PDB file of C-alpha atoms in Angstrom:
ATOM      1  CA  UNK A 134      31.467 124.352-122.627  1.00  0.00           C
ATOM      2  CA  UNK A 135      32.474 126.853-125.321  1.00  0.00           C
ATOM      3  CA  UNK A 136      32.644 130.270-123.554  1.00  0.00           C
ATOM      4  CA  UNK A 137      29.921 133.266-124.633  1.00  0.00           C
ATOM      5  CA  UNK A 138      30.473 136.418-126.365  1.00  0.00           C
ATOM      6  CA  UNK A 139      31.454 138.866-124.055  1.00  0.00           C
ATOM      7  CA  UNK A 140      28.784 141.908-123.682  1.00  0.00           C
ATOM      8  CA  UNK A 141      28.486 144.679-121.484  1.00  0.00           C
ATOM      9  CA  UNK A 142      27.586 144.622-118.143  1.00  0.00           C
ATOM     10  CA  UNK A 143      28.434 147.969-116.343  1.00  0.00           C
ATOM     11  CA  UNK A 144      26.920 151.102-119.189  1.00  0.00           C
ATOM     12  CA  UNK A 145      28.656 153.571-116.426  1.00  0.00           C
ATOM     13  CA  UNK A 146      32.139 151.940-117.847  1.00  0.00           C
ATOM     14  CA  UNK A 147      30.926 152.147-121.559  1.00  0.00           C
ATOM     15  CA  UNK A 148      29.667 155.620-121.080  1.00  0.00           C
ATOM     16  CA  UNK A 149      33.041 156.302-119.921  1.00  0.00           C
ATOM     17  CA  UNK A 150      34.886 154.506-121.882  1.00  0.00           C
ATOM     18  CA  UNK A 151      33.568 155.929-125.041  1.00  0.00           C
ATOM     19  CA  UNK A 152      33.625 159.160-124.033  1.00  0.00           C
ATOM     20  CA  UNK A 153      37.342 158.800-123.211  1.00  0.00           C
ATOM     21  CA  UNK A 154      38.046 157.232-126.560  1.00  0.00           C
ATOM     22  CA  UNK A 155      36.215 160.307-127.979  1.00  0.00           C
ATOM     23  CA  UNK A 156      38.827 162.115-127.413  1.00  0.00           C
ATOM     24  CA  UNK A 157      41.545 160.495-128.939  1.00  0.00           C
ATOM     25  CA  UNK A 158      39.536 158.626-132.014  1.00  0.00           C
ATOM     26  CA  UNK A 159      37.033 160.648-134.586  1.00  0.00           C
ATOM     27  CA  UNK A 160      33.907 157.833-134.175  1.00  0.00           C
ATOM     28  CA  UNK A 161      34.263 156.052-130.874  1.00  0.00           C
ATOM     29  CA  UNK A 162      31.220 154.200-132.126  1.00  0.00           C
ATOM     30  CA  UNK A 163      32.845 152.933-135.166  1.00  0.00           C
ATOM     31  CA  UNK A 164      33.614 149.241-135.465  1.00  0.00           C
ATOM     32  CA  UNK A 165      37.369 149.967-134.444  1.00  0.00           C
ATOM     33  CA  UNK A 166      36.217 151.450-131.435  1.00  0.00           C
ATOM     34  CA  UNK A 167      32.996 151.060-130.097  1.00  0.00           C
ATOM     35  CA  UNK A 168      32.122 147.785-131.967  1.00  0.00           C
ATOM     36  CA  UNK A 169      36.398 146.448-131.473  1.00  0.00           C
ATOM     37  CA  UNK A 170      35.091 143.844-129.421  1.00  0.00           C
ATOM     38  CA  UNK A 171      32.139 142.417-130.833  1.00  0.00           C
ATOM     39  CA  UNK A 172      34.711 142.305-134.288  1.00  0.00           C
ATOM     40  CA  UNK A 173      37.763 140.461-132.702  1.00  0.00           C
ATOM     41  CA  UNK A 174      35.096 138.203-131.081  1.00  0.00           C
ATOM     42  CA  UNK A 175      33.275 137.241-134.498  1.00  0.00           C
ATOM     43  CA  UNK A 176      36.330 137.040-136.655  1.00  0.00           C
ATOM     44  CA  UNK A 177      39.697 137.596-134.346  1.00  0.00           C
ATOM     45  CA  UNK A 178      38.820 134.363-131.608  1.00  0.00           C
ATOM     46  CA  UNK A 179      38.891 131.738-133.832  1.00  0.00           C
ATOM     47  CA  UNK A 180      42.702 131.886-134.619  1.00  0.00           C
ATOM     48  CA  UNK A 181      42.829 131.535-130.393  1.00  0.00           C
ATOM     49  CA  UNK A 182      40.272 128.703-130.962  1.00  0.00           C
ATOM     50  CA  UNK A 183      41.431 126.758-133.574  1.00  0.00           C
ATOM     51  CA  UNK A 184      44.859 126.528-133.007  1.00  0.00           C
ATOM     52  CA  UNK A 185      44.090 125.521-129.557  1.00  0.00           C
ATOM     53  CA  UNK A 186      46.616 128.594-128.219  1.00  0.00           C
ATOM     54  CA  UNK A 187      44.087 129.786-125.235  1.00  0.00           C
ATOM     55  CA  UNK A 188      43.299 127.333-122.256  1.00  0.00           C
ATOM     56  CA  UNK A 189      41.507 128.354-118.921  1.00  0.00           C
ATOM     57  CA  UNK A 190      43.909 130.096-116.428  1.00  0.00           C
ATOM     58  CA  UNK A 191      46.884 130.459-119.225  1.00  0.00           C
ATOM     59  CA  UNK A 192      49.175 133.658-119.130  1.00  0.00           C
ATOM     60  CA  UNK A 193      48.551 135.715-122.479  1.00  0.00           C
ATOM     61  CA  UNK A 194      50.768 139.393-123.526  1.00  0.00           C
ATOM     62  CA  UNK A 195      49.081 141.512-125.402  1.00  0.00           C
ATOM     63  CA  UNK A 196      51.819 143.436-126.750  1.00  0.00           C
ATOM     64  CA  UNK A 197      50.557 146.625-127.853  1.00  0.00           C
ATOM     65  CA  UNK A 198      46.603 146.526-126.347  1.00  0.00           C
ATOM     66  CA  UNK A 199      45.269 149.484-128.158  1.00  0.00           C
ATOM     67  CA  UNK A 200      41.617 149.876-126.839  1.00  0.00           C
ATOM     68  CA  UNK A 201      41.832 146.716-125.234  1.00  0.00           C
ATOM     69  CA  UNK A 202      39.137 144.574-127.813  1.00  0.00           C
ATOM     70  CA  UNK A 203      41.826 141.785-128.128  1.00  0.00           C
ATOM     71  CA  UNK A 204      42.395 141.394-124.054  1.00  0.00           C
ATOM     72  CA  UNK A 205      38.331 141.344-123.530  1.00  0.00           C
ATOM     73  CA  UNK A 206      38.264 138.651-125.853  1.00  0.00           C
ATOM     74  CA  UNK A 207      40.764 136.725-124.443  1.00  0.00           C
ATOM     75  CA  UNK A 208      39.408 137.008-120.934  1.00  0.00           C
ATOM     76  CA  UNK A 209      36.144 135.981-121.837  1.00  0.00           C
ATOM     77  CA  UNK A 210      38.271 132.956-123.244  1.00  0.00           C
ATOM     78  CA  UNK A 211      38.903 132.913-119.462  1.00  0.00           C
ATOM     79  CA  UNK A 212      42.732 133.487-120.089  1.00  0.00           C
ATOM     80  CA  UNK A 213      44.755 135.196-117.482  1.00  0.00           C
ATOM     81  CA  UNK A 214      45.883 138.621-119.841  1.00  0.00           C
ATOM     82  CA  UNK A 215      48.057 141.432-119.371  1.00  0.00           C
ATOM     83  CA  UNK A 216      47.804 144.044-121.364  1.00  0.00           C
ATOM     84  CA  UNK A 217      50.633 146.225-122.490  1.00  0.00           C
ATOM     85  CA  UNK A 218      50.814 149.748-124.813  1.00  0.00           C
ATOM     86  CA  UNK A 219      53.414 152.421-125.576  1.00  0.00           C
ATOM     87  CA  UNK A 220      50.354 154.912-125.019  1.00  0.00           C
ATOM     88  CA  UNK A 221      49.566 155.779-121.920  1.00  0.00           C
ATOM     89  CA  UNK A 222      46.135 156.625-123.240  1.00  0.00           C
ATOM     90  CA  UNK A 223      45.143 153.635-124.720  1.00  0.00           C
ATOM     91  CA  UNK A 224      45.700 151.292-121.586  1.00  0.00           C
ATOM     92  CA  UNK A 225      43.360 153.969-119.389  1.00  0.00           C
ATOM     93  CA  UNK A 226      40.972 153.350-122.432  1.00  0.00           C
ATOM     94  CA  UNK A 227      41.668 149.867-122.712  1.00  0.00           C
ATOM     95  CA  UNK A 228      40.874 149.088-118.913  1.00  0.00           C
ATOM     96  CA  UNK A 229      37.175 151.006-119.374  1.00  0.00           C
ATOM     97  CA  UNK A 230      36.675 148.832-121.699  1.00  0.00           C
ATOM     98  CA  UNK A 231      37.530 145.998-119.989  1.00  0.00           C
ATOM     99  CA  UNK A 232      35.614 147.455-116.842  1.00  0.00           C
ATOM    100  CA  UNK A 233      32.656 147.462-119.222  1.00  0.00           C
ATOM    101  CA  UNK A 234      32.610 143.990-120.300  1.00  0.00           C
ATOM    102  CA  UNK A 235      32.851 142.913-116.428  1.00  0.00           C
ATOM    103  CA  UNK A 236      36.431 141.495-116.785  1.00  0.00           C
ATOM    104  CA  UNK A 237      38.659 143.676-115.608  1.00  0.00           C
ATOM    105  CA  UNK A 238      39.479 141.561-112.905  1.00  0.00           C
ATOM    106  CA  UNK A 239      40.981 138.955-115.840  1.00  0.00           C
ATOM    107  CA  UNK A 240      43.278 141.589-117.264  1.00  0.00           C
ATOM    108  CA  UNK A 241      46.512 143.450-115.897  1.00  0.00           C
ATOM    109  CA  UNK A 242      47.152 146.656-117.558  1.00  0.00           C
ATOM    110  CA  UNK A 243      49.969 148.461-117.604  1.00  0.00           C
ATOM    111  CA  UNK A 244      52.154 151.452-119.936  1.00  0.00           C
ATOM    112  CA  UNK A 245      55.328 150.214-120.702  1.00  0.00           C
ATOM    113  CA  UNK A 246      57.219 153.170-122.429  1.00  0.00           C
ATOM    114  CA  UNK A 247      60.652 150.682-123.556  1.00  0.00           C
ATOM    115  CA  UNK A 248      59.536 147.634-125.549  1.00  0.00           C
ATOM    116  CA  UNK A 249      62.832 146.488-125.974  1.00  0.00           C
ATOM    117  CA  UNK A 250      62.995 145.758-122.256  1.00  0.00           C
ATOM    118  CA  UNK A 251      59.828 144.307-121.088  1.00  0.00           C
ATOM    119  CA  UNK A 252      58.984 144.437-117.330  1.00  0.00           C
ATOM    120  CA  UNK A 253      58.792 140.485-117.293  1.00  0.00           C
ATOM    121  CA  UNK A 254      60.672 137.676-116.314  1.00  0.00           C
ATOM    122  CA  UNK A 255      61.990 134.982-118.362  1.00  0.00           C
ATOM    123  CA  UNK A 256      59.338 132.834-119.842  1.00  0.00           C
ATOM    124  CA  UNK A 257      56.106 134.608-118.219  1.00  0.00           C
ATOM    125  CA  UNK A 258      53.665 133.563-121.079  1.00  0.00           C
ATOM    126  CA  UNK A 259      52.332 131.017-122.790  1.00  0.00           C
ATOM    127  CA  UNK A 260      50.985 132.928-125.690  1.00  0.00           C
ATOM    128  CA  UNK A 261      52.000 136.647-127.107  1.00  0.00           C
ATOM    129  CA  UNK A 262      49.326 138.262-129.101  1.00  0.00           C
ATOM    130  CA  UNK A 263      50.640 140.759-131.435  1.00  0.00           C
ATOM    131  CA  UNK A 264      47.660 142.314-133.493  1.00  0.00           C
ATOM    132  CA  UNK A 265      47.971 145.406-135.730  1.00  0.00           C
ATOM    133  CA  UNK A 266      51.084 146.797-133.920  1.00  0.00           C
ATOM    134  CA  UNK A 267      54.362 145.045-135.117  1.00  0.00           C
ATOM    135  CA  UNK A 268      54.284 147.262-138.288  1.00  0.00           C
ATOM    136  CA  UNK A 269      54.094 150.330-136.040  1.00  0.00           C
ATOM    137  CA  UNK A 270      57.370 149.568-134.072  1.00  0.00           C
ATOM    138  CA  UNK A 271      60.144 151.450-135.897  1.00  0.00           C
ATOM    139  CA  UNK A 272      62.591 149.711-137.802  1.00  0.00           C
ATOM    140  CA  UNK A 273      65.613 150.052-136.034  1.00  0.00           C
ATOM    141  CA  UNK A 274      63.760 148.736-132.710  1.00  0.00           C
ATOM    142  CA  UNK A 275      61.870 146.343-134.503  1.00  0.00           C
ATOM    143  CA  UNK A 276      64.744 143.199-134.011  1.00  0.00           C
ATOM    144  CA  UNK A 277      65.306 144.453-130.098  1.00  0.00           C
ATOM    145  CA  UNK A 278      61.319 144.528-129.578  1.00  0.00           C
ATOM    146  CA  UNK A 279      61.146 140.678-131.015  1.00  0.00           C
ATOM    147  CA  UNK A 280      63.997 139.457-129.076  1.00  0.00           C
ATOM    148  CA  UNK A 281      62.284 140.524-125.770  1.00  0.00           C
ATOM    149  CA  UNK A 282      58.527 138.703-127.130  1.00  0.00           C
ATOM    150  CA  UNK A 283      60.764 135.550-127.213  1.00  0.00           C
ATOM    151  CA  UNK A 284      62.219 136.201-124.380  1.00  0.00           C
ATOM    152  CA  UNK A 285      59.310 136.683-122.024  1.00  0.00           C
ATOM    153  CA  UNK A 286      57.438 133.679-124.229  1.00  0.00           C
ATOM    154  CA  UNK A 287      57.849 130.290-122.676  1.00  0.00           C
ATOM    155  CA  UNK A 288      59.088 127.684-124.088  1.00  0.00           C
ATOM    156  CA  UNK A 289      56.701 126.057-126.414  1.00  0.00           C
ATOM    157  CA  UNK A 290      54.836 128.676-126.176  1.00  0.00           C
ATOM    158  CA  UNK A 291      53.277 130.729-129.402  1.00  0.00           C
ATOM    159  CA  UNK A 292      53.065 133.939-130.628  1.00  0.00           C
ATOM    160  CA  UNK A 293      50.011 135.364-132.821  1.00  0.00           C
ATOM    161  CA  UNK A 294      50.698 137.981-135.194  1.00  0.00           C
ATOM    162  CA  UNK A 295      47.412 139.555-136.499  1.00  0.00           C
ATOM    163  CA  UNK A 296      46.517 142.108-139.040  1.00  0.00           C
ATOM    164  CA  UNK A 297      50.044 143.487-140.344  1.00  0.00           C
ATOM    165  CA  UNK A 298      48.683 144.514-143.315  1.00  0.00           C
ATOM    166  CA  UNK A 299      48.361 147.722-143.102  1.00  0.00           C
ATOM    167  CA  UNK A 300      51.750 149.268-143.401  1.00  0.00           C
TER     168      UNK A 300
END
């Protein structure tokens, strides 16, 4: 049974969450916002899909959650996600949006200030999702920041590096 497109089930979250992410972002309705989900659902789940890298109940890192579009996605491909950013104001943002699409309860998310020494044990996760934020970690972290993905990543596990084009 494929799963469905996530969609919002509490407005009091959306309202909230869009009203937070007002604040930080010039359109909170823009597609990278308000529409982030509906986006990484049409055109960001297939790489998930057709690769095979998301099973029920499987541990997935976000490194670098953002608004959270990526985590809701994965959730609703019932993956067990926790979320991660530098920002403390994008994982409060993140989790209203989470809270909006009713799966909140499918996503840990925390700020993690040092990504070059993650919070995790050895091997935690069978997939890292990396998606538009590897170009943002500075150079001179950059090789400490990769060592701990691989590090946390189990073995045999994957890593899926999206949308680097940017910078």
């Amino acid at each position: 049974m494929k799963p469905e497109a996530p969609s919002i089930q509490c407005e009091a979250a959306r309202e909230q969450f869009l009203l937070s992410a007002g604040r930080i972002f010039p359109n909170p309705d823009s597609v990278w916002v308000g529409g982030y989900v509906d986006n990484e659902w049409e055109h960001g789940r297939h790489i998930f899909e057709s690769a095979n890298l998301v099973q029920p109940g499987c541990r997935v890192l976000e490194f670098g959650c953002n608004i959270g579009a990526t985590s809701v996605v994965l959730a609703a491909l019932r993956a067990n996600v926790t979320a991660i950013d530098v920002n403390p104001d994008f994982v409060e943002i993140a989790a209203l949006n989470a809270q909006s699409y009713g799966l909140l309860d499918r996503i840990e998310f925390s700020h993690v200030a040092d990504t070059t020494n993650l919070p995790f044990a050895d091997a935690s996760f069978d997939l890292v999702t990396c998606n538009s934020v590897l170009e943002y970690v500075p150079h001179d972290t950059l090789a400490a920041v990769q060592r701990e993905i691989d590090r946390v990543l189990r073995p045999g596990g994957a890593i899926a590096v999206q949308g680097t084009s940017n910078r």
